[in-house]
mmCIF file of N, CA and C in Angstrom:
data_model
loop_
_atom_site.group_PDB
_atom_site.id
_atom_site.type_symbol
_atom_site.label_atom_id
_atom_site.label_comp_id
_atom_site.label_asym_id
_atom_site.label_seq_id
_atom_site.Cartn_x
_atom_site.Cartn_y
_atom_site.Cartn_z
ATOM 1 N N MET A 1 -20.811 -15.825 1.683
ATOM 2 C CA MET A 1 -20.214 -16.246 1.780
ATOM 3 C C MET A 1 -19.286 -14.554 1.881
ATOM 4 N N LEU A 2 -19.833 -14.259 0.834
ATOM 5 C CA LEU A 2 -19.078 -13.121 -0.208
ATOM 6 C C LEU A 2 -19.538 -11.931 1.183
ATOM 7 N N TRP A 3 -20.561 -11.599 1.447
ATOM 8 C CA TRP A 3 -20.732 -10.372 2.213
ATOM 9 C C TRP A 3 -20.224 -10.616 3.406
ATOM 10 N N ILE A 4 -19.857 -11.390 4.348
ATOM 11 C CA ILE A 4 -19.193 -11.961 5.504
ATOM 12 C C ILE A 4 -17.519 -11.747 5.292
ATOM 13 N N HIS A 5 -16.858 -12.013 3.756
ATOM 14 C CA HIS A 5 -15.749 -11.605 4.165
ATOM 15 C C HIS A 5 -15.543 -10.177 3.441
ATOM 16 N N LEU A 6 -16.453 -9.837 2.494
ATOM 17 C CA LEU A 6 -16.355 -8.044 2.340
ATOM 18 C C LEU A 6 -16.264 -7.173 3.489
ATOM 19 N N LEU A 7 -17.659 -7.413 4.299
ATOM 20 C CA LEU A 7 -17.972 -6.957 5.340
ATOM 21 C C LEU A 7 -16.664 -6.910 6.668
ATOM 22 N N SER A 8 -16.363 -7.898 6.969
ATOM 23 C CA SER A 8 -15.700 -8.148 7.786
ATOM 24 C C SER A 8 -14.246 -7.523 7.756
ATOM 25 N N SER A 9 -13.662 -7.756 6.310
ATOM 26 C CA SER A 9 -12.621 -7.006 5.880
ATOM 27 C C SER A 9 -12.380 -5.551 6.062
ATOM 28 N N LEU A 10 -13.459 -5.267 5.987
ATOM 29 C CA LEU A 10 -13.607 -3.220 5.344
ATOM 30 C C LEU A 10 -13.616 -2.764 6.599
ATOM 31 N N ALA A 11 -14.545 -3.730 7.783
ATOM 32 C CA ALA A 11 -14.641 -3.258 9.376
ATOM 33 C C ALA A 11 -12.887 -3.352 10.133
ATOM 34 N N SER A 12 -12.262 -4.343 9.397
ATOM 35 C CA SER A 12 -11.177 -4.725 9.783
ATOM 36 C C SER A 12 -9.930 -3.819 9.806
ATOM 37 N N ASP A 13 -10.437 -3.018 8.718
ATOM 38 C CA ASP A 13 -9.410 -1.877 7.821
ATOM 39 C C ASP A 13 -9.806 -1.027 8.848
ATOM 40 N N VAL A 14 -11.053 -1.030 8.727
ATOM 41 C CA VAL A 14 -11.702 0.493 9.840
ATOM 42 C C VAL A 14 -10.686 0.465 10.566
ATOM 43 N N PHE A 15 -11.190 -0.336 12.057
ATOM 44 C CA PHE A 15 -10.944 -0.706 13.207
ATOM 45 C C PHE A 15 -8.623 -0.727 12.931
ATOM 46 N N LEU A 16 -8.711 -1.074 11.997
ATOM 47 C CA LEU A 16 -6.806 -0.975 12.146
ATOM 48 C C LEU A 16 -6.099 0.853 11.972
ATOM 49 N N VAL A 17 -7.239 1.684 11.177
ATOM 50 C CA VAL A 17 -7.152 2.662 10.680
ATOM 51 C C VAL A 17 -7.415 3.673 11.885
ATOM 52 N N LEU A 18 -7.904 3.185 12.494
ATOM 53 C CA LEU A 18 -8.180 3.965 14.147
ATOM 54 C C LEU A 18 -7.769 3.699 15.432
ATOM 55 N N SER A 19 -7.109 2.369 15.073
ATOM 56 C CA SER A 19 -5.799 1.852 15.905
ATOM 57 C C SER A 19 -4.655 3.164 16.111
ATOM 58 N N ALA A 20 -4.233 3.127 14.419
ATOM 59 C CA ALA A 20 -3.151 3.693 14.085
ATOM 60 C C ALA A 20 -3.656 4.967 14.322
ATOM 61 N N LEU A 21 -4.265 6.027 14.304
ATOM 62 C CA LEU A 21 -4.726 7.243 14.432
ATOM 63 C C LEU A 21 -4.212 7.452 16.287
ATOM 64 N N ILE A 22 -4.937 6.084 17.059
ATOM 65 C CA ILE A 22 -4.804 6.673 18.708
ATOM 66 C C ILE A 22 -3.718 6.512 18.705
ATOM 67 N N SER A 23 -2.886 6.066 17.882
ATOM 68 C CA SER A 23 -1.376 5.368 17.912
ATOM 69 C C SER A 23 -0.352 6.698 17.971
ATOM 70 N N ILE A 24 -0.776 7.187 17.143
ATOM 71 C CA ILE A 24 -0.139 8.978 16.046
ATOM 72 C C ILE A 24 -0.087 9.372 17.586
ATOM 73 N N LEU A 25 -1.920 9.614 18.242
ATOM 74 C CA LEU A 25 -2.329 10.454 18.991
ATOM 75 C C LEU A 25 -1.715 10.640 20.738
ATOM 76 N N TYR A 26 -0.902 8.945 20.764
ATOM 77 C CA TYR A 26 -0.297 8.115 21.980
ATOM 78 C C TYR A 26 1.071 8.966 21.759
ATOM 79 N N LEU A 27 1.886 8.874 20.258
ATOM 80 C CA LEU A 27 2.980 9.132 20.225
ATOM 81 C C LEU A 27 3.350 10.491 20.124
ATOM 82 N N ARG A 28 2.392 11.487 20.271
ATOM 83 C CA ARG A 28 2.310 13.079 20.310
ATOM 84 C C ARG A 28 2.153 13.755 21.772
ATOM 85 N N GLN A 29 1.248 12.822 22.124
ATOM 86 C CA GLN A 29 0.780 13.182 23.771
ATOM 87 C C GLN A 29 2.123 12.658 24.217
ATOM 88 N N ASP A 30 2.474 11.629 24.341
ATOM 89 C CA ASP A 30 3.427 11.494 24.703
ATOM 90 C C ASP A 30 5.320 12.017 24.923
ATOM 91 N N ALA A 31 4.897 12.921 23.373
ATOM 92 C CA ALA A 31 6.394 13.767 23.406
ATOM 93 C C ALA A 31 6.186 15.339 23.873
ATOM 94 N N ASN A 32 4.478 15.545 23.854
ATOM 95 C CA ASN A 32 4.646 17.098 24.477
ATOM 96 C C ASN A 32 4.442 16.720 26.234
ATOM 97 N N LEU A 33 4.061 15.801 26.767
ATOM 98 C CA LEU A 33 4.309 15.605 27.987
ATOM 99 C C LEU A 33 5.903 15.552 28.142
ATOM 100 N N LYS A 34 7.062 14.709 27.431
ATOM 101 C CA LYS A 34 8.513 14.736 27.639
ATOM 102 C C LYS A 34 8.730 16.466 27.776
ATOM 103 N N ARG A 35 7.738 17.499 26.769
ATOM 104 C CA ARG A 35 8.027 19.002 26.847
ATOM 105 C C ARG A 35 7.675 19.729 27.856
ATOM 106 N N LYS A 36 6.753 18.880 28.577
ATOM 107 C CA LYS A 36 5.817 19.199 29.777
ATOM 108 C C LYS A 36 5.080 20.573 28.812
ATOM 109 N N LYS A 37 4.284 19.759 28.144
ATOM 110 C CA LYS A 37 3.279 20.717 27.626
ATOM 111 C C LYS A 37 2.009 19.349 27.517
ATOM 112 N N ARG A 38 0.953 19.918 27.181
ATOM 113 C CA ARG A 38 -0.075 18.852 27.128
ATOM 114 C C ARG A 38 -1.116 19.525 25.711
ATOM 115 N N ILE A 39 -1.981 18.700 25.283
ATOM 116 C CA ILE A 39 -2.138 18.899 24.272
ATOM 117 C C ILE A 39 -3.662 18.996 24.493
ATOM 118 N N GLY A 40 -4.453 19.621 24.608
ATOM 119 C CA GLY A 40 -6.284 19.732 24.594
ATOM 120 C C GLY A 40 -6.850 19.077 25.718
ATOM 121 N N SER A 41 -7.391 18.231 25.341
ATOM 122 C CA SER A 41 -8.097 17.129 26.392
ATOM 123 C C SER A 41 -8.361 15.988 26.061
ATOM 124 N N LEU A 42 -7.251 15.963 25.342
ATOM 125 C CA LEU A 42 -6.401 14.213 25.192
ATOM 126 C C LEU A 42 -6.395 13.384 26.419
ATOM 127 N N PRO A 43 -6.929 11.868 26.706
ATOM 128 C CA PRO A 43 -7.429 11.220 27.827
ATOM 129 C C PRO A 43 -5.602 10.705 28.188
ATOM 130 N N SER A 44 -5.183 10.504 28.989
ATOM 131 C CA SER A 44 -4.394 9.608 29.653
ATOM 132 C C SER A 44 -3.720 9.098 28.943
ATOM 133 N N LEU A 45 -2.058 9.051 28.597
ATOM 134 C CA LEU A 45 -1.478 7.852 28.193
ATOM 135 C C LEU A 45 -2.148 6.102 28.100
ATOM 136 N N HIS A 46 -2.117 6.284 29.456
ATOM 137 C CA HIS A 46 -2.514 4.944 29.879
ATOM 138 C C HIS A 46 -3.835 4.116 28.955
ATOM 139 N N LYS A 47 -5.067 5.445 28.653
ATOM 140 C CA LYS A 47 -6.169 4.979 28.259
ATOM 141 C C LYS A 47 -6.334 5.038 27.082
ATOM 142 N N MET A 48 -5.308 6.270 26.537
ATOM 143 C CA MET A 48 -5.585 5.950 24.913
ATOM 144 C C MET A 48 -4.033 4.100 24.528
ATOM 145 N N ASP A 49 -3.642 3.839 25.567
ATOM 146 C CA ASP A 49 -2.975 2.655 25.286
ATOM 147 C C ASP A 49 -3.809 1.274 25.244
ATOM 148 N N GLN A 50 -4.792 1.046 26.208
ATOM 149 C CA GLN A 50 -6.041 0.611 26.900
ATOM 150 C C GLN A 50 -6.518 0.656 24.971
ATOM 151 N N PHE A 51 -7.241 1.892 25.073
ATOM 152 C CA PHE A 51 -8.206 1.611 24.157
ATOM 153 C C PHE A 51 -7.264 1.789 21.856
ATOM 154 N N GLY A 52 -6.552 2.023 22.366
ATOM 155 C CA GLY A 52 -5.940 1.352 21.117
ATOM 156 C C GLY A 52 -5.511 -0.616 20.611
ATOM 157 N N LEU A 53 -5.241 -0.492 21.849
ATOM 158 C CA LEU A 53 -5.359 -2.297 22.318
ATOM 159 C C LEU A 53 -6.517 -3.162 22.205
ATOM 160 N N PHE A 54 -7.635 -2.058 22.385
ATOM 161 C CA PHE A 54 -8.480 -2.927 22.490
ATOM 162 C C PHE A 54 -9.227 -2.686 20.938
ATOM 163 N N LEU A 55 -9.238 -1.849 19.946
ATOM 164 C CA LEU A 55 -9.341 -1.427 18.760
ATOM 165 C C LEU A 55 -8.681 -2.084 17.910
ATOM 166 N N LEU A 56 -7.505 -2.660 17.926
ATOM 167 C CA LEU A 56 -6.360 -3.732 17.717
ATOM 168 C C LEU A 56 -6.829 -4.962 17.549
ATOM 169 N N PHE A 57 -7.398 -5.335 19.104
ATOM 170 C CA PHE A 57 -8.247 -6.886 19.323
ATOM 171 C C PHE A 57 -9.230 -6.562 18.409
ATOM 172 N N VAL A 58 -10.026 -5.796 18.299
ATOM 173 C CA VAL A 58 -10.993 -6.073 17.224
ATOM 174 C C VAL A 58 -10.965 -5.992 15.595
ATOM 175 N N ALA A 59 -9.773 -5.239 15.649
ATOM 176 C CA ALA A 59 -9.647 -5.493 14.109
ATOM 177 C C ALA A 59 -9.375 -6.577 13.501
ATOM 178 N N PHE A 60 -8.522 -7.918 14.800
ATOM 179 C CA PHE A 60 -8.020 -8.862 14.393
ATOM 180 C C PHE A 60 -9.178 -9.940 14.168
ATOM 181 N N VAL A 61 -9.452 -9.850 15.157
ATOM 182 C CA VAL A 61 -11.238 -10.785 15.596
ATOM 183 C C VAL A 61 -11.607 -10.810 14.301
ATOM 184 N N LEU A 62 -12.305 -9.274 13.073
ATOM 185 C CA LEU A 62 -12.577 -9.025 12.325
ATOM 186 C C LEU A 62 -12.007 -9.603 11.401
ATOM 187 N N MET A 63 -10.653 -9.864 10.745
ATOM 188 C CA MET A 63 -9.369 -9.703 9.968
ATOM 189 C C MET A 63 -9.720 -11.392 10.034
ATOM 190 N N THR A 64 -9.664 -11.907 10.997
ATOM 191 C CA THR A 64 -9.633 -13.371 10.788
ATOM 192 C C THR A 64 -11.394 -13.723 10.626
ATOM 193 N N LEU A 65 -11.706 -13.246 10.971
ATOM 194 C CA LEU A 65 -12.961 -14.177 10.109
ATOM 195 C C LEU A 65 -13.411 -13.675 8.638
ATOM 196 N N GLY A 66 -13.052 -12.615 7.985
ATOM 197 C CA GLY A 66 -12.553 -11.927 6.528
ATOM 198 C C GLY A 66 -11.514 -13.199 6.601
ATOM 199 N N MET A 67 -11.031 -13.540 6.632
ATOM 200 C CA MET A 67 -9.559 -14.552 6.137
ATOM 201 C C MET A 67 -10.036 -15.529 5.826
ATOM 202 N N PHE A 68 -11.156 -16.007 6.959
ATOM 203 C CA PHE A 68 -11.918 -17.151 7.097
ATOM 204 C C PHE A 68 -12.710 -17.388 6.246
ATOM 205 N N ALA A 69 -13.555 -16.645 5.985
ATOM 206 C CA ALA A 69 -14.808 -16.180 5.080
ATOM 207 C C ALA A 69 -14.282 -16.369 3.580
ATOM 208 N N GLY A 70 -12.920 -15.763 3.548
ATOM 209 C CA GLY A 70 -12.450 -15.583 2.124
ATOM 210 C C GLY A 70 -11.810 -16.755 2.014
ATOM 211 N N SER A 71 -11.160 -17.173 2.378
ATOM 212 C CA SER A 71 -10.362 -18.858 2.243
ATOM 213 C C SER A 71 -11.208 -19.445 2.114
ATOM 214 N N ILE A 72 -12.343 -19.949 2.545
ATOM 215 C CA ILE A 72 -13.804 -20.689 1.892
ATOM 216 C C ILE A 72 -14.197 -20.259 0.991
ATOM 217 N N LEU A 73 -14.534 -19.176 0.339
ATOM 218 C CA LEU A 73 -14.918 -19.106 -1.054
ATOM 219 C C LEU A 73 -14.090 -18.830 -2.408
ATOM 220 N N ALA A 74 -13.218 -18.210 -1.597
ATOM 221 C CA ALA A 74 -11.655 -18.788 -2.767
ATOM 222 C C ALA A 74 -11.617 -19.896 -3.267
ATOM 223 N N TYR A 75 -11.491 -20.958 -2.048
ATOM 224 C CA TYR A 75 -11.218 -22.504 -2.610
ATOM 225 C C TYR A 75 -12.187 -22.867 -2.894
ATOM 226 N N GLN A 76 -13.947 -22.973 -2.749
ATOM 227 C CA GLN A 76 -14.794 -22.888 -3.623
ATOM 228 C C GLN A 76 -14.852 -22.447 -5.269
ATOM 229 N N THR A 77 -14.323 -21.144 -5.709
ATOM 230 C CA THR A 77 -14.219 -20.541 -6.667
ATOM 231 C C THR A 77 -13.067 -20.676 -7.332
ATOM 232 N N TRP A 78 -11.488 -21.116 -6.794
ATOM 233 C CA TRP A 78 -10.785 -21.085 -7.439
ATOM 234 C C TRP A 78 -9.784 -22.310 -7.234
ATOM 235 N N GLY A 79 -10.159 -23.298 -6.423
ATOM 236 C CA GLY A 79 -9.742 -24.402 -6.410
ATOM 237 C C GLY A 79 -8.360 -23.992 -5.345
ATOM 238 N N PRO A 80 -7.648 -25.325 -5.307
ATOM 239 C CA PRO A 80 -7.004 -25.592 -4.563
ATOM 240 C C PRO A 80 -5.260 -24.282 -4.563
ATOM 241 N N TYR A 81 -5.515 -24.065 -5.817
ATOM 242 C CA TYR A 81 -4.358 -22.779 -6.274
ATOM 243 C C TYR A 81 -4.516 -20.893 -5.000
ATOM 244 N N TRP A 82 -5.912 -20.776 -4.456
ATOM 245 C CA TRP A 82 -5.850 -19.640 -4.378
ATOM 246 C C TRP A 82 -4.878 -18.725 -3.183
ATOM 247 N N TYR A 83 -3.930 -20.237 -2.603
ATOM 248 C CA TYR A 83 -2.937 -19.297 -1.834
ATOM 249 C C TYR A 83 -2.058 -18.522 -2.222
ATOM 250 N N LEU A 84 -1.856 -18.640 -3.572
ATOM 251 C CA LEU A 84 -1.051 -17.869 -4.640
ATOM 252 C C LEU A 84 -1.413 -16.194 -4.253
ATOM 253 N N ASP A 85 -2.268 -16.149 -4.044
ATOM 254 C CA ASP A 85 -2.528 -14.293 -4.884
ATOM 255 C C ASP A 85 -1.550 -13.777 -3.858
ATOM 256 N N PRO A 86 -1.095 -13.250 -4.297
ATOM 257 C CA PRO A 86 -0.396 -11.667 -3.489
ATOM 258 C C PRO A 86 -1.245 -11.174 -2.419
ATOM 259 N N ARG A 87 -2.612 -10.820 -2.668
ATOM 260 C CA ARG A 87 -2.834 -10.402 -1.396
ATOM 261 C C ARG A 87 -3.428 -11.173 -0.437
ATOM 262 N N GLN A 88 -3.722 -12.270 -0.724
ATOM 263 C CA GLN A 88 -4.064 -13.105 0.237
ATOM 264 C C GLN A 88 -2.920 -13.426 1.477
ATOM 265 N N LEU A 89 -1.672 -13.644 0.682
ATOM 266 C CA LEU A 89 -0.290 -13.564 1.630
ATOM 267 C C LEU A 89 0.280 -12.794 1.983
ATOM 268 N N TRP A 90 -0.016 -11.690 1.427
ATOM 269 C CA TRP A 90 0.116 -9.886 1.954
ATOM 270 C C TRP A 90 -0.918 -10.771 3.575
ATOM 271 N N SER A 91 -2.024 -10.376 3.334
ATOM 272 C CA SER A 91 -3.183 -10.385 4.499
ATOM 273 C C SER A 91 -2.474 -11.686 5.623
ATOM 274 N N VAL A 92 -2.219 -12.591 5.036
ATOM 275 C CA VAL A 92 -1.869 -13.797 5.995
ATOM 276 C C VAL A 92 -0.551 -13.140 6.918
ATOM 277 N N CYS A 93 0.666 -12.682 6.457
ATOM 278 C CA CYS A 93 1.983 -11.904 6.834
ATOM 279 C C CYS A 93 1.380 -11.158 7.896
ATOM 280 N N VAL A 94 0.180 -9.873 7.480
ATOM 281 C CA VAL A 94 -0.439 -8.587 8.493
ATOM 282 C C VAL A 94 -0.765 -9.352 9.497
ATOM 283 N N TRP A 95 -1.620 -10.805 9.202
ATOM 284 C CA TRP A 95 -2.251 -11.341 10.782
ATOM 285 C C TRP A 95 -1.533 -11.831 11.218
ATOM 286 N N LEU A 96 -0.352 -12.555 10.779
ATOM 287 C CA LEU A 96 0.855 -13.334 11.916
ATOM 288 C C LEU A 96 1.284 -11.773 13.050
ATOM 289 N N LEU A 97 1.624 -11.027 11.912
ATOM 290 C CA LEU A 97 2.542 -9.508 12.822
ATOM 291 C C LEU A 97 1.342 -9.095 13.777
ATOM 292 N N PHE A 98 0.085 -8.959 13.795
ATOM 293 C CA PHE A 98 -0.570 -8.958 14.810
ATOM 294 C C PHE A 98 -1.414 -9.612 15.702
ATOM 295 N N ALA A 99 -1.107 -10.859 14.917
ATOM 296 C CA ALA A 99 -1.248 -11.484 16.306
ATOM 297 C C ALA A 99 0.164 -11.752 16.935
ATOM 298 N N PHE A 100 1.222 -11.897 16.756
ATOM 299 C CA PHE A 100 2.303 -11.219 17.435
ATOM 300 C C PHE A 100 2.354 -10.405 18.397
ATOM 301 N N VAL A 101 1.951 -8.803 17.992
ATOM 302 C CA VAL A 101 1.996 -7.541 18.545
ATOM 303 C C VAL A 101 0.703 -8.007 19.617
ATOM 304 N N LEU A 102 -0.720 -8.897 19.480
ATOM 305 C CA LEU A 102 -1.236 -9.141 20.274
ATOM 306 C C LEU A 102 -0.849 -9.790 21.433
ATOM 307 N N LEU A 103 -0.473 -10.566 21.273
ATOM 308 C CA LEU A 103 0.481 -11.994 21.958
ATOM 309 C C LEU A 103 1.452 -11.493 22.691
ATOM 310 N N ALA A 104 2.342 -10.350 22.400
ATOM 311 C CA ALA A 104 3.407 -9.700 22.947
ATOM 312 C C ALA A 104 2.403 -8.882 24.221
ATOM 313 N N ARG A 105 1.883 -8.203 23.815
ATOM 314 C CA ARG A 105 1.371 -7.142 25.221
ATOM 315 C C ARG A 105 0.199 -8.030 25.916
ATOM 316 N N TRP A 106 0.100 -9.081 25.571
ATOM 317 C CA TRP A 106 -0.430 -10.125 26.954
ATOM 318 C C TRP A 106 -0.047 -10.601 27.671
ATOM 319 N N GLN A 107 0.920 -11.466 27.175
ATOM 320 C CA GLN A 107 1.961 -12.958 27.921
ATOM 321 C C GLN A 107 3.378 -11.982 28.008
ATOM 322 N N ALA A 108 3.803 -10.749 27.375
ATOM 323 C CA ALA A 108 5.135 -10.265 27.917
ATOM 324 C C ALA A 108 5.045 -8.974 28.314
ATOM 325 N N GLY A 109 3.813 -8.629 28.652
ATOM 326 C CA GLY A 109 3.585 -7.181 29.362
ATOM 327 C C GLY A 109 4.296 -5.769 27.591
ATOM 328 N N TRP A 110 4.364 -6.168 26.562
ATOM 329 C CA TRP A 110 4.695 -4.739 26.274
ATOM 330 C C TRP A 110 3.466 -3.615 26.364
ATOM 331 N N ARG A 111 4.109 -2.518 26.523
ATOM 332 C CA ARG A 111 3.169 -1.109 27.072
ATOM 333 C C ARG A 111 3.678 -0.172 25.915
ATOM 334 N N GLY A 112 2.904 0.889 26.082
ATOM 335 C CA GLY A 112 4.090 2.087 25.826
ATOM 336 C C GLY A 112 4.146 2.145 24.237
ATOM 337 N N ARG A 113 5.499 2.938 24.138
ATOM 338 C CA ARG A 113 5.839 3.316 22.921
ATOM 339 C C ARG A 113 5.916 2.316 22.289
ATOM 340 N N LYS A 114 6.498 1.340 22.860
ATOM 341 C CA LYS A 114 6.995 -0.208 22.311
ATOM 342 C C LYS A 114 6.136 -0.239 21.082
ATOM 343 N N ALA A 115 4.972 -0.623 21.902
ATOM 344 C CA ALA A 115 4.000 -1.493 21.171
ATOM 345 C C ALA A 115 3.333 -0.427 21.013
ATOM 346 N N VAL A 116 2.909 0.697 20.741
ATOM 347 C CA VAL A 116 2.810 1.419 19.995
ATOM 348 C C VAL A 116 3.150 1.719 18.279
ATOM 349 N N PHE A 117 4.659 1.509 18.509
ATOM 350 C CA PHE A 117 5.411 1.748 17.404
ATOM 351 C C PHE A 117 5.091 0.270 16.375
ATOM 352 N N VAL A 118 5.113 -0.849 17.104
ATOM 353 C CA VAL A 118 4.882 -2.492 16.735
ATOM 354 C C VAL A 118 3.430 -2.136 15.756
ATOM 355 N N SER A 119 2.612 -1.738 16.860
ATOM 356 C CA SER A 119 0.941 -1.423 16.459
ATOM 357 C C SER A 119 0.663 -0.554 14.885
ATOM 358 N N LEU A 120 1.822 0.279 15.229
ATOM 359 C CA LEU A 120 1.335 1.216 14.092
ATOM 360 C C LEU A 120 2.158 0.955 12.743
ATOM 361 N N SER A 121 3.380 0.219 12.806
ATOM 362 C CA SER A 121 4.178 -0.351 11.507
ATOM 363 C C SER A 121 3.192 -1.426 11.028
ATOM 364 N N GLY A 122 2.333 -2.413 12.107
ATOM 365 C CA GLY A 122 1.428 -3.009 11.176
ATOM 366 C C GLY A 122 0.289 -2.464 10.129
ATOM 367 N N SER A 123 -0.030 -1.246 11.140
ATOM 368 C CA SER A 123 -1.302 -0.942 10.600
ATOM 369 C C SER A 123 -0.472 0.388 8.941
ATOM 370 N N MET A 124 0.267 0.261 9.367
ATOM 371 C CA MET A 124 0.990 0.887 8.206
ATOM 372 C C MET A 124 1.632 -0.622 6.814
ATOM 373 N N ALA A 125 1.426 -1.696 7.280
ATOM 374 C CA ALA A 125 1.865 -2.485 6.314
ATOM 375 C C ALA A 125 0.466 -2.989 5.375
ATOM 376 N N MET A 126 -0.826 -3.172 6.847
ATOM 377 C CA MET A 126 -1.730 -3.434 6.043
ATOM 378 C C MET A 126 -2.414 -2.166 5.024
ATOM 379 N N LEU A 127 -1.898 -0.862 5.272
ATOM 380 C CA LEU A 127 -2.254 0.068 3.973
ATOM 381 C C LEU A 127 -1.966 -0.102 3.185
ATOM 382 N N LEU A 128 -0.226 -0.184 2.925
ATOM 383 C CA LEU A 128 0.549 -0.390 1.596
ATOM 384 C C LEU A 128 -0.018 -1.834 0.723
ATOM 385 N N GLY A 129 -0.637 -2.674 1.614
ATOM 386 C CA GLY A 129 -1.268 -3.582 0.532
ATOM 387 C C GLY A 129 -2.269 -3.646 0.337
ATOM 388 N N PHE A 130 -2.841 -2.702 1.204
ATOM 389 C CA PHE A 130 -4.408 -2.379 0.378
ATOM 390 C C PHE A 130 -4.397 -1.686 -0.843
ATOM 391 N N PHE A 131 -3.391 -0.582 -0.838
ATOM 392 C CA PHE A 131 -3.080 0.217 -1.905
ATOM 393 C C PHE A 131 -2.373 -0.713 -2.987
ATOM 394 N N LEU A 132 -1.352 -0.632 -2.979
ATOM 395 C CA LEU A 132 -0.440 -1.206 -3.402
ATOM 396 C C LEU A 132 -0.345 -2.685 -4.292
ATOM 397 N N LEU A 133 -1.539 -3.327 -3.401
ATOM 398 C CA LEU A 133 -1.557 -4.974 -3.968
ATOM 399 C C LEU A 133 -2.736 -4.988 -4.618
ATOM 400 N N ASN A 134 -3.318 -3.615 -5.474
ATOM 401 C CA ASN A 134 -4.472 -3.297 -5.865
ATOM 402 C C ASN A 134 -4.594 -3.539 -7.080
ATOM 403 N N TYR A 135 -3.184 -3.225 -7.480
ATOM 404 C CA TYR A 135 -2.847 -3.021 -9.178
ATOM 405 C C TYR A 135 -1.431 -3.750 -9.798
ATOM 406 N N PHE A 136 -1.892 -4.986 -8.569
ATOM 407 C CA PHE A 136 -1.054 -6.047 -9.604
ATOM 408 C C PHE A 136 -2.001 -6.735 -10.038
ATOM 409 N N HIS A 137 -1.939 -7.146 -11.735
ATOM 410 C CA HIS A 137 -2.956 -7.954 -12.680
ATOM 411 C C HIS A 137 -2.614 -9.327 -12.020
ATOM 412 N N TRP A 138 -1.908 -9.893 -11.834
ATOM 413 C CA TRP A 138 -2.016 -11.368 -11.821
ATOM 414 C C TRP A 138 -2.706 -11.758 -10.232
ATOM 415 N N SER A 139 -2.990 -10.586 -9.681
ATOM 416 C CA SER A 139 -3.423 -11.231 -8.648
ATOM 417 C C SER A 139 -5.554 -11.571 -8.644
ATOM 418 N N GLN A 140 -5.512 -12.527 -8.021
ATOM 419 C CA GLN A 140 -7.388 -12.980 -7.878
ATOM 420 C C GLN A 140 -7.973 -11.854 -7.638
ATOM 421 N N HIS A 141 -7.248 -10.479 -6.673
ATOM 422 C CA HIS A 141 -8.187 -9.384 -6.461
ATOM 423 C C HIS A 141 -8.079 -8.584 -6.976
ATOM 424 N N TYR A 142 -7.512 -8.451 -8.223
ATOM 425 C CA TYR A 142 -7.105 -7.294 -9.240
ATOM 426 C C TYR A 142 -8.132 -6.241 -9.300
ATOM 427 N N GLY A 143 -8.280 -5.135 -8.909
ATOM 428 C CA GLY A 143 -9.371 -4.180 -9.546
ATOM 429 C C GLY A 143 -10.309 -4.214 -7.830
ATOM 430 N N LEU A 144 -10.415 -4.702 -6.770
ATOM 431 C CA LEU A 144 -10.982 -4.639 -6.390
ATOM 432 C C LEU A 144 -10.675 -4.188 -5.016
#
């Protein structure tokens, strides 16, 4: 269970970083197109938007798997108080944000800059949590 948790969580982070990079390229290409300037051989905005959505979906599925495996592992290891860990709480908040983003994209039809900004903010929240929450001494994940 530990390896499922670790590998799926790490893979999720990688896909979220890739999605963030695609979002940054999207914003740069969008700004250049508004100035009637094109960057090298980047794909169209639509293709970048779709690819970013795909990466975000894969990351969300992997994050869900990692959180599920981690929840089982945490309950077996620490008992019923595992949910008070700040890293786990942050992960749930980021997961809810990405669930909202995916739902808004599929149901409300969010596309383009709005979707890119929200996706990018979620990726930044994940990175912030990954780096900052590692240094809390009172976390079960301290040093991981």
